[in-house]
Structures are given as C-alpha cells and as structure tokens.
Amino acid sequence: MTTPDSASSLAALEARLAQDLDYLGFPGRQWMPVRQVAGEAMVDVAVIGGGQAGLAASVALAQQGIRTVVFDRSPEGHEGPWATTARMETLRSPKELTGPALGLPALTFRAWFEAQFGREAWAAMDKIPRLQWMDYLAWYRRVMKVDVRNDTAVTGIRPLPDGTAVRLDLRTPAGVASVLARRVVLATGRDGLGGPAVPAFVNALPRSQWAHSSDAMDYGRLAGLRVGVIGAGSSAMDSAATALEAGAKSVELLIRRADLPRVNKSKGAGVPGLTQGHFDLPDALKWRIRHYINVANVPPPHGSTLRVSAFPNAFFNFGCPVLSIAPRGTAMRVTTPKGDFEFDFLIVSTGFKVDWPNRPEFDAIAPHVRTWKDRFVPPPGDEDQELADSPDLGPVFEFQQRVAGNCPGLARIHCFCYPAALSHGTVSGDIPAISDGARRLANGIASLFYREDFDHHFANLEAYSEPELFGDEWVPAPPPGERT
C-alpha cells in the first residue's frame, strides 16, 4: 500500500536520479559518426527485446554515448514474461540484488520501492512481487528515456552482403518496414534463439488439450478439470499452483526424478570472479561448470513448492516419466512406470531449447552460426545437448561464422540472451549479474565502433584546433647575460 506522500517521494527520487545522471555526464557525449548505406541512414545499435536485458543494454550503451533503438513485439507494459506468461507470485532472486541499476543507487528497485512504500515495508518484504517488478521496469524505462518501439515484431535479420550493416525487417502497427543497423543486440530472453522444448509424446494429443508452461493461457479454463503437469522445476510448480488456484479438480505432478533436488548449485557459483572471469576460462572448464549445474538441476523455490502442497488435491508423483499418451475423447490416458493417469488437460514444463527453425526471423543467419558442437567434444559421459547447441560467442557476445567468409556481417549481431551462458556465464538475462553483462556488452561495442571508425576519429584528432593557450600567458625570458 502506498503512503500518502508516495507520489512526492517518487518525484524526489527521480530528481535525485536526474542529478546523479547529470553529475556522471549521462547520457554520454555523442561521438559516433552518422553512417549511411546508399543514402539510407543507419541506427547505431538496434536492440531486439524491451525486457530487463534490452533496457539494461540500451542504458549501458547510452552511458557510452551510443544511440540505440529498442524493438519489442509486445504492447507497452507487457515486455518480457512478467505480466504475461510468468506465474510465480514473487521473483526467485533475493530482493537485495541490484539488477539492471548499472551502479546507480537511485535506479535500484529498492530505491523505487522505498520511495513509495517506505523502509519498514522493504524490511518486511521477503521477495519482490512479480507484477511489482514489471512496474519497476516500466519506471526504469521512463526515467532513463529508453527509446522502445512497441508492437513491432522483427521478422527478418539479414546482414548485408558486404558485411557493413544488418537489415531488420519489421512488422509494425503501420505495416511492414525495415531499418539498417550497424550492430544488433538480441535481448530476447530465456527462449532467445528458439522456443519451448516440447517432448514428442504430446504429438499424440490435439493442441487444445495441452500447453507448455510458457504459453500465454487463461488458467481459468482448467476449473473442474483433472490436470497433469510434467516436470518439477520452478515453472512446473508455478503452473501447478496457478491451476489449483483456478479451481482445477486435481493436479498430478509427474516427476521423472526419484526426488527433488534440495540445493540450488547455481547460487554457489555466484561470485564476482566467475561473473567477470567465465569468458576467459578454458573451454573444458566452461563446459564443466555449466554441465555440473545442469545435471545437479535447480530445485523449485521453497515458497513455490509450498504454494502447491498447500492444496489437498495436489499430488507429487516421483519416478514417473511419461512412457506414452493415448487420447480418450476429450481426455487422455498417460502411462508411467507407476501406473496410468487420466487427465483432461496436460501442462508440459520442460524448459527451452535452441531451435532455429522455430524462429523464422533467424533464417538468413542460422546456417552460419558456429555452435559449441562445431568445435568442442566433451569428455565421455558429459554430453549435454543444451550446451552443444549453444552459440560459440566472441568476447562481445557476437556470433561467429561456422565457415569463415560465408556470412559477412554475422559478427555484427550480439547474442545478449540466455543461450550466451556457456560462452559468457549467466550475465545476459538473469537479475544477479545483468548490469555486469550490459557493461561488458556496451564497452565492447564501443571499442569495436572506435576501431571500425578509426580514420574518422583520427581525422577529427588532426582537425581539432581549440587552443588551450593563446601565447599571452607568459613573457619570454631574455638570455641570462642580458638580464638586469
């Protein structure tokens, strides 16, 4: 609940932030030359995705004096999963993490929250409510003046044949359009290069009888139904709880493992040394740590699990991988090693995967992107399809060509989304290190631009003529023998 003077307190915070930005010289001084191709002006950097990663990337680039335009296919206020497909009650990250604030205390969620609700409310909060995080990101976008073009879908990403720029095909409210960008940042989230990992057994069902946990869906339609949930991760718990709260007759969680993992191993990796040093690790060590975390599996949050188990009609079935599914009219029979289950609806919470064919906007570049499986063979027993499919990225998150020369300009596209985790660590989407990743991206792009435009900047150096001294600041001394 807001305090009576919350509006004035928020205004005071915004004034404080504006002063901090002024002290820091934000946005950075414009230094980029305006470039054109055949008379068509180019955007410095086009960012695809206006969620937290896209916002952080855009602001970090603005700190470097680099102009960006952000494109997002969703309406304003619905960027990312928070107000659409996410179903957790609160974020899973500790509330103290500074997220996309980029080192600015007045830009943190905590500052925004306390300005409206007070310090006592902050102290009483366990974790950040999901929709409140979305409200914070909307405020972040407004106060940082991020140029986001909503309701704009990128339908094609095509590097020019000479490698000088990337053309984006767009579908906008006004119709189709295109834009040229010198560089492109893919801030496209957890499913950034693909989509849901859907098990083959759902092919036995009509699409109306199942959903992936990431699908936008009205869970009210599950009232009175027998619901099966495949999986036991965070999104499985969130989906199961949402179905139960919507009045499902029963929810059966079919869990392949014999037990739930107890420890979130990825938290144990969250130290500055890894955040800053993952990219510089040898390939074998990068694979080792990411594979270990994948195999250990991340447990669902304590609160999310209790949210499900609070219902007497929720059932946790361990050692229950799906063997087959047979439609039964408007229902289905699901066979497992523990027996058969009858469901009216099935939710598969089986994560995401790199799936280029699922994203036609990548058709022009997908055959040319080098992946880890193209050049790295893990030790026997450490095979991992998710890691093998991950793009093999350069130091600025840039794609690299599978065959040199086959796709000039591919390196102008920077993968600042979850599939970058094997190359760079989890700095391109998750809240804990998103500012570190955004700074790395922006600093690297600034360096690439300077190198590319060196002749322009050197010419500016040569032409620079503002005098520091005017010649009247001193009187030349006479030789020592002539002095009186």
C-alpha positions as CSV (number, residue, x, y, z in Angstrom):
1,M,0.0,0.0,0.0
2,T,1.4,3.4,-1.0
3,T,1.9,6.1,1.6
4,P,0.0,9.4,1.3
5,D,3.1,11.2,0.0
6,S,4.4,8.4,-2.2
7,A,4.0,10.5,-5.4
8,S,6.1,13.3,-4.0
9,S,8.6,10.8,-2.6
10,L,8.9,9.2,-6.0
11,A,9.3,12.6,-7.6
12,A,12.1,13.3,-5.1
13,L,13.8,10.1,-6.1
14,E,13.5,10.9,-9.7
15,A,15.1,14.4,-9.0
16,R,17.9,12.7,-7.1
17,L,18.5,10.3,-10.0
18,A,18.4,13.1,-12.5
19,Q,21.1,14.9,-10.5
20,D,23.2,11.8,-10.3
21,L,23.0,11.3,-14.0
22,D,23.9,14.9,-14.6
23,Y,27.0,14.5,-12.3
24,L,28.0,11.4,-14.2
25,G,27.5,13.0,-17.6
26,F,24.7,10.8,-18.7
27,P,24.0,10.2,-21.5
28,G,27.5,10.1,-22.8
29,R,28.7,12.7,-25.2
30,Q,27.8,11.8,-28.8
31,W,30.9,10.7,-30.6
32,M,29.6,8.3,-33.2
33,P,29.6,9.4,-36.9
34,V,26.3,9.2,-38.7
35,R,26.7,6.4,-41.3
36,Q,24.7,5.7,-44.4
37,V,24.3,2.9,-46.9
38,A,23.2,4.1,-50.4
39,G,21.8,7.2,-48.8
40,E,19.9,5.3,-46.1
41,A,20.8,6.3,-42.5
42,M,21.7,3.6,-40.1
43,V,20.9,3.1,-36.4
44,D,24.0,2.8,-34.3
45,V,22.6,-0.2,-32.4
46,A,19.2,-1.9,-32.7
47,V,18.2,-3.9,-29.6
48,I,15.6,-6.6,-30.1
49,G,13.6,-7.0,-26.9
50,G,12.5,-4.4,-24.4
51,G,12.6,-6.5,-21.3
52,Q,15.1,-6.1,-18.5
53,A,18.1,-7.2,-20.6
54,G,17.2,-4.9,-23.5
55,L,16.7,-2.0,-21.2
56,A,19.9,-2.6,-19.4
57,A,21.8,-2.9,-22.7
58,S,20.3,0.3,-24.1
59,V,21.1,2.3,-21.0
60,A,24.7,0.9,-20.8
61,L,25.2,1.9,-24.4
62,A,23.8,5.3,-23.7
63,Q,26.4,5.7,-21.0
64,Q,29.0,5.2,-23.7
65,G,27.4,7.8,-26.0
66,I,26.0,5.2,-28.4
67,R,22.5,5.7,-29.8
68,T,20.0,2.8,-29.6
69,V,16.5,1.9,-30.8
70,V,14.7,-0.9,-29.0
71,F,12.1,-3.0,-30.8
72,D,9.6,-5.2,-28.9
73,R,6.7,-7.2,-30.3
74,S,4.6,-6.7,-27.2
75,P,2.4,-3.8,-26.2
76,E,3.9,-1.4,-23.7
77,G,3.8,-2.8,-20.2
78,H,3.9,-6.4,-21.4
79,E,7.6,-6.8,-22.4
80,G,9.2,-9.9,-21.1
81,P,7.3,-12.6,-19.2
82,W,6.4,-10.8,-16.0
83,A,2.9,-9.6,-16.9
84,T,2.2,-12.4,-19.4
85,T,3.5,-15.9,-19.1
86,A,5.3,-15.9,-15.7
87,R,3.1,-17.3,-12.9
88,M,5.2,-17.1,-9.8
89,E,4.0,-14.9,-7.0
90,T,7.4,-13.4,-6.4
91,L,10.8,-13.2,-8.1
92,R,13.1,-16.0,-7.2
93,S,16.1,-13.8,-6.7
94,P,16.9,-12.2,-3.3
95,K,15.4,-8.7,-3.1
96,E,18.8,-7.1,-2.3
97,L,20.2,-7.7,-5.8
98,T,20.6,-4.5,-7.7
99,G,19.6,-6.0,-11.1
100,P,19.8,-3.6,-14.1
101,A,20.7,-0.5,-12.0
102,L,24.2,-0.2,-13.5
103,G,25.8,1.0,-10.3
104,L,23.2,3.8,-9.8
105,P,21.7,3.6,-6.3
106,A,18.7,5.8,-7.2
107,L,17.9,3.4,-10.1
108,T,17.6,0.3,-7.9
109,F,14.3,-1.5,-7.2
110,R,14.9,-0.8,-3.5
111,A,15.1,3.0,-4.0
112,W,11.9,2.9,-6.2
113,F,10.1,0.7,-3.7
114,E,11.1,2.7,-0.5
115,A,10.2,6.0,-2.2
116,Q,6.6,4.7,-2.4
117,F,6.1,2.3,0.4
118,G,8.8,3.1,3.0
119,R,11.7,1.4,4.6
120,E,9.5,-0.7,7.0
121,A,7.7,-2.2,4.1
122,W,11.0,-3.0,2.5
123,A,12.2,-4.7,5.7
124,A,9.0,-6.7,5.9
125,M,9.2,-7.9,2.3
126,D,10.5,-11.4,1.7
127,K,10.9,-11.3,-2.1
128,I,9.8,-8.9,-4.8
129,P,6.2,-9.4,-6.1
130,R,6.4,-10.4,-9.8
131,L,4.0,-7.7,-11.1
132,Q,5.7,-5.1,-9.0
133,W,8.9,-5.9,-10.8
134,M,7.2,-5.2,-14.1
135,D,6.0,-1.8,-12.6
136,Y,9.6,-1.1,-11.7
137,L,10.9,-1.9,-15.2
138,A,8.2,0.4,-16.7
139,W,9.5,3.2,-14.4
140,Y,13.1,2.4,-15.3
141,R,12.3,2.7,-19.0
142,R,10.6,6.1,-18.4
143,V,13.2,7.7,-16.2
144,M,16.1,6.5,-18.4
145,K,14.3,7.7,-21.5
146,V,14.8,4.4,-23.4
147,D,13.5,4.6,-27.0
148,V,11.3,1.5,-27.2
149,R,9.1,0.8,-30.2
150,N,6.4,-1.4,-29.0
151,D,4.1,-3.6,-31.1
152,T,7.0,-4.0,-33.5
153,A,8.0,-7.6,-34.5
154,V,11.3,-8.3,-36.1
155,T,10.6,-10.7,-38.9
156,G,14.0,-10.9,-40.6
157,I,17.6,-10.3,-39.6
158,R,19.9,-10.0,-42.7
159,P,23.5,-9.0,-42.7
160,L,24.3,-7.0,-45.8
161,P,26.5,-8.9,-48.3
162,D,29.4,-6.6,-47.8
163,G,29.2,-7.0,-44.1
164,T,28.8,-3.3,-43.3
165,A,25.4,-3.4,-41.6
166,V,22.4,-5.6,-40.7
167,R,18.9,-5.0,-42.2
168,L,16.0,-5.7,-39.9
169,D,12.6,-6.5,-41.4
170,L,9.8,-5.2,-39.2
171,R,6.1,-5.6,-38.8
172,T,4.7,-2.5,-37.2
173,P,1.2,-1.2,-36.5
174,A,1.6,0.9,-39.6
175,G,2.6,-2.0,-41.8
176,V,5.9,-3.6,-42.9
177,A,9.1,-1.6,-42.8
178,S,12.8,-2.1,-42.4
179,V,15.8,-0.5,-40.8
180,L,19.5,-0.7,-41.2
181,A,21.6,-1.0,-38.0
182,R,25.4,-1.0,-37.7
183,R,25.0,-3.6,-34.9
184,V,22.2,-5.6,-33.5
185,V,21.7,-6.9,-29.9
186,L,19.4,-9.9,-29.4
187,A,17.9,-9.3,-25.9
188,T,15.3,-12.0,-26.5
189,G,15.1,-13.7,-23.1
190,R,15.1,-17.3,-21.9
191,D,14.0,-18.7,-25.3
192,G,16.2,-16.2,-27.2
193,L,17.2,-18.5,-30.1
194,G,14.4,-21.0,-30.1
195,G,11.4,-21.8,-28.0
196,P,9.9,-24.4,-25.7
197,A,11.5,-27.8,-25.5
198,V,8.3,-29.9,-26.2
199,P,8.6,-33.7,-25.7
200,A,7.5,-35.8,-28.6
201,F,4.8,-37.6,-26.7
202,V,2.5,-34.6,-26.8
203,N,2.1,-35.2,-30.6
204,A,-0.5,-37.8,-29.7
205,L,-2.8,-35.0,-28.4
206,P,-4.8,-32.3,-30.1
207,R,-3.2,-28.9,-29.4
208,S,-6.3,-27.9,-27.4
209,Q,-5.5,-30.5,-24.8
210,W,-2.0,-29.4,-23.8
211,A,0.1,-26.3,-23.2
212,H,3.7,-25.5,-22.4
213,S,4.2,-23.7,-19.2
214,S,5.5,-20.7,-21.2
215,D,2.3,-20.4,-23.2
216,A,0.0,-17.5,-22.7
217,M,-3.2,-19.1,-21.4
218,D,-6.2,-18.4,-19.3
219,Y,-5.9,-20.9,-16.4
220,G,-9.5,-20.3,-15.6
221,R,-10.3,-22.8,-18.3
222,L,-8.9,-25.5,-16.1
223,A,-11.6,-25.1,-13.4
224,G,-13.0,-28.5,-12.6
225,L,-10.5,-30.4,-14.8
226,R,-8.0,-33.2,-14.0
227,V,-4.7,-31.6,-14.8
228,G,-1.3,-33.3,-15.3
229,V,1.9,-31.3,-15.0
230,I,5.1,-32.8,-16.5
231,G,8.2,-31.6,-14.6
232,A,9.0,-30.3,-11.1
233,G,11.1,-27.2,-11.7
234,S,10.1,-23.6,-10.9
235,S,7.8,-23.1,-13.8
236,A,6.1,-26.5,-13.2
237,M,5.3,-25.5,-9.6
238,D,4.1,-22.1,-10.7
239,S,1.8,-23.7,-13.3
240,A,0.5,-26.3,-10.9
241,A,-0.2,-23.7,-8.3
242,T,-2.0,-21.4,-10.8
243,A,-4.1,-24.3,-12.0
244,L,-5.1,-25.3,-8.4
245,E,-5.9,-21.7,-7.6
246,A,-8.0,-21.5,-10.7
247,G,-10.2,-24.4,-9.4
248,A,-8.7,-27.5,-11.0
249,K,-10.3,-30.7,-9.8
250,S,-6.8,-32.2,-9.2
251,V,-3.2,-31.6,-10.3
252,E,-0.8,-34.5,-10.6
253,L,2.9,-33.6,-11.0
254,L,4.6,-36.3,-13.0
255,I,8.3,-36.1,-11.9
256,R,10.9,-38.2,-13.7
257,R,13.4,-38.0,-10.8
258,A,13.1,-40.1,-7.7
259,D,13.3,-37.0,-5.5
260,L,13.5,-33.2,-5.8
261,P,17.0,-31.6,-5.7
262,R,17.5,-29.7,-2.4
263,V,20.3,-27.3,-3.3
264,N,20.4,-24.6,-5.9
265,K,24.0,-25.2,-7.0
266,S,24.0,-22.1,-9.3
267,K,23.8,-19.9,-6.2
268,G,27.1,-21.3,-5.1
269,A,28.7,-20.1,-8.4
270,G,27.6,-16.5,-7.9
271,V,30.9,-14.8,-7.1
272,P,32.5,-11.8,-8.8
273,G,35.4,-13.9,-10.0
274,L,33.2,-16.1,-12.1
275,T,31.0,-13.3,-13.3
276,Q,34.0,-11.4,-14.6
277,G,36.1,-14.4,-15.5
278,H,33.9,-17.1,-17.0
279,F,34.6,-16.0,-20.6
280,D,38.3,-16.3,-20.0
281,L,38.1,-19.9,-18.7
282,P,39.4,-22.7,-20.9
283,D,36.6,-24.3,-22.9
284,A,36.8,-27.5,-20.8
285,L,36.2,-25.6,-17.6
286,K,33.3,-23.6,-19.1
287,W,31.6,-26.8,-20.1
288,R,32.4,-28.4,-16.8
289,I,30.7,-25.8,-14.6
290,R,27.6,-25.3,-16.8
291,H,27.2,-29.1,-17.2
292,Y,27.5,-29.6,-13.5
293,I,24.8,-27.1,-12.8
294,N,22.5,-28.6,-15.5
295,V,23.0,-32.1,-14.1
296,A,22.5,-31.1,-10.5
297,N,19.3,-29.3,-11.6
298,V,17.8,-26.3,-9.9
299,P,15.2,-27.0,-7.3
300,P,11.9,-25.1,-7.3
301,P,11.8,-22.4,-4.7
302,H,10.6,-23.2,-1.2
303,G,7.6,-20.9,-1.4
304,S,6.6,-22.1,-4.8
305,T,6.6,-25.7,-3.7
306,L,4.5,-24.9,-0.6
307,R,2.1,-23.0,-2.8
308,V,1.3,-26.3,-4.5
309,S,1.5,-28.7,-1.5
310,A,-1.0,-26.5,0.4
311,F,-3.7,-28.0,-1.7
312,P,-5.0,-31.5,-0.7
313,N,-5.8,-32.2,-4.4
314,A,-2.2,-31.7,-5.5
315,F,-0.1,-34.9,-5.9
316,F,3.7,-35.3,-6.2
317,N,4.4,-38.5,-8.2
318,F,8.2,-39.3,-8.2
319,G,9.8,-41.8,-10.6
320,C,7.1,-41.1,-13.1
321,P,8.5,-40.4,-16.6
322,V,5.8,-40.4,-19.3
323,L,6.0,-43.6,-21.4
324,S,3.1,-42.9,-23.7
325,I,-0.1,-40.9,-24.1
326,A,-3.3,-42.1,-25.6
327,P,-6.3,-39.7,-26.3
328,R,-9.6,-40.7,-24.8
329,G,-12.2,-38.4,-26.4
330,T,-11.9,-35.1,-24.5
331,A,-9.5,-36.7,-22.0
332,M,-6.3,-38.7,-22.2
333,R,-4.5,-41.7,-20.6
334,V,-0.9,-41.1,-19.6
335,T,1.2,-44.3,-18.9
336,T,4.1,-44.2,-16.5
337,P,6.1,-46.8,-14.7
338,K,4.0,-46.1,-11.6
339,G,0.7,-46.7,-13.4
340,D,-1.8,-44.9,-15.7
341,F,-3.3,-41.5,-15.1
342,E,-6.4,-40.0,-16.6
343,F,-6.2,-36.2,-17.4
344,D,-8.4,-33.7,-19.1
345,F,-5.5,-31.3,-19.7
346,L,-1.7,-31.6,-19.7
347,I,0.9,-28.9,-19.0
348,V,4.4,-29.6,-20.0
349,S,7.1,-27.7,-18.1
350,T,10.1,-29.0,-19.9
351,G,12.2,-25.8,-20.4
352,F,13.5,-24.2,-23.6
353,K,16.0,-25.1,-26.3
354,V,17.9,-23.5,-29.2
355,D,15.6,-24.2,-32.1
356,W,16.4,-22.1,-35.1
357,P,13.6,-23.4,-37.3
358,N,11.1,-22.2,-34.7
359,R,12.3,-18.6,-35.3
360,P,12.0,-17.7,-39.0
361,E,13.4,-14.3,-38.3
362,F,16.8,-16.0,-38.0
363,D,16.6,-17.9,-41.3
364,A,19.3,-15.9,-43.0
365,I,21.9,-16.4,-40.2
366,A,21.0,-19.7,-38.6
367,P,23.0,-21.9,-41.0
368,H,26.1,-19.8,-40.4
369,V,26.2,-19.5,-36.6
370,R,29.0,-21.5,-35.1
371,T,27.9,-23.6,-32.1
372,W,29.9,-25.4,-29.4
373,K,29.2,-28.7,-31.0
374,D,31.0,-27.5,-34.1
375,R,34.4,-27.3,-32.3
376,F,34.2,-28.9,-28.8
377,V,33.9,-32.5,-27.8
378,P,33.2,-33.0,-24.1
379,P,34.6,-35.9,-22.1
380,P,32.7,-39.1,-22.3
381,G,29.7,-39.0,-20.0
382,D,29.5,-35.2,-20.0
383,E,27.4,-34.9,-23.2
384,D,24.8,-32.1,-22.9
385,Q,22.5,-31.2,-25.8
386,E,21.7,-27.7,-24.4
387,L,25.4,-26.8,-24.2
388,A,26.2,-28.4,-27.6
389,D,23.5,-26.3,-29.3
390,S,24.7,-23.1,-27.6
391,P,26.3,-20.5,-29.9
392,D,30.1,-20.1,-29.6
393,L,30.3,-16.4,-29.0
394,G,33.2,-13.9,-29.2
395,P,34.2,-11.5,-26.4
396,V,31.4,-9.0,-27.1
397,F,28.7,-11.7,-27.3
398,E,29.0,-11.7,-31.1
399,F,28.1,-14.6,-33.3
400,Q,31.0,-16.2,-35.1
401,Q,30.8,-17.9,-38.5
402,R,30.8,-21.6,-38.8
403,V,32.7,-21.2,-42.1
404,A,34.8,-18.1,-42.5
405,G,33.5,-15.8,-45.2
406,N,30.1,-17.4,-45.7
407,C,28.2,-14.7,-43.8
408,P,30.0,-11.4,-43.7
409,G,28.5,-9.2,-41.0
410,L,27.4,-12.0,-38.8
411,A,29.7,-10.7,-36.0
412,R,27.6,-7.5,-36.0
413,I,24.9,-9.5,-34.2
414,H,25.4,-9.8,-30.4
415,C,23.6,-12.6,-28.5
416,F,22.7,-11.0,-25.2
417,C,20.2,-13.6,-24.1
418,Y,20.2,-16.9,-22.2
419,P,22.0,-19.1,-24.8
420,A,25.1,-16.9,-24.2
421,A,25.5,-18.6,-20.8
422,L,28.1,-21.2,-21.9
423,S,30.3,-18.7,-23.5
424,H,29.9,-15.8,-21.0
425,G,28.2,-17.1,-17.9
426,T,24.8,-16.0,-16.7
427,V,25.3,-12.3,-17.3
428,S,22.8,-11.8,-20.2
429,G,19.4,-12.1,-18.6
430,D,19.3,-13.2,-15.0
431,I,18.9,-10.4,-12.4
432,P,22.1,-11.1,-10.3
433,A,24.7,-10.1,-13.0
434,I,22.7,-8.3,-15.7
435,S,24.5,-5.0,-15.1
436,D,27.9,-6.7,-15.4
437,G,26.8,-8.2,-18.7
438,A,25.3,-5.0,-20.0
439,R,28.5,-3.1,-19.3
440,R,30.6,-5.8,-20.9
441,L,28.5,-5.6,-24.0
442,A,28.5,-1.8,-24.2
443,N,32.2,-1.4,-23.5
444,G,33.0,-4.0,-26.2
445,I,30.7,-2.4,-28.8
446,A,32.2,1.0,-28.1
447,S,35.7,-0.5,-28.7
448,L,34.5,-2.2,-32.0
449,F,33.0,1.0,-33.2
450,Y,36.1,3.0,-32.5
451,R,38.3,0.5,-34.3
452,E,36.0,0.5,-37.3
453,D,35.8,4.3,-37.4
454,F,39.4,4.9,-36.6
455,D,40.1,7.0,-39.7
456,H,37.1,9.3,-38.9
457,H,38.3,9.8,-35.3
458,F,41.9,10.3,-36.4
459,A,40.8,12.9,-38.9
460,N,38.9,14.6,-36.0
461,L,42.0,14.5,-33.9
462,E,44.0,16.1,-36.7
463,A,41.4,18.8,-37.3
464,Y,40.9,19.6,-33.6
465,S,42.1,23.2,-33.2
466,E,40.6,24.6,-30.0
467,P,43.6,26.4,-28.3
468,E,44.4,25.7,-24.7
469,L,47.0,28.6,-24.7
470,F,46.8,31.9,-26.6
471,G,50.5,33.0,-26.3
472,D,49.8,35.9,-23.9
473,E,50.1,33.8,-20.8
474,W,53.8,34.5,-20.4
475,V,56.7,36.8,-21.3
476,P,59.8,35.1,-22.9
477,A,62.8,35.5,-20.6
478,P,65.9,37.2,-22.0
479,P,69.2,35.3,-22.0
480,P,70.8,35.2,-18.6
481,G,73.6,37.7,-19.6
482,E,71.1,40.3,-20.7
483,R,69.0,40.4,-17.6
484,T,69.2,43.4,-15.4
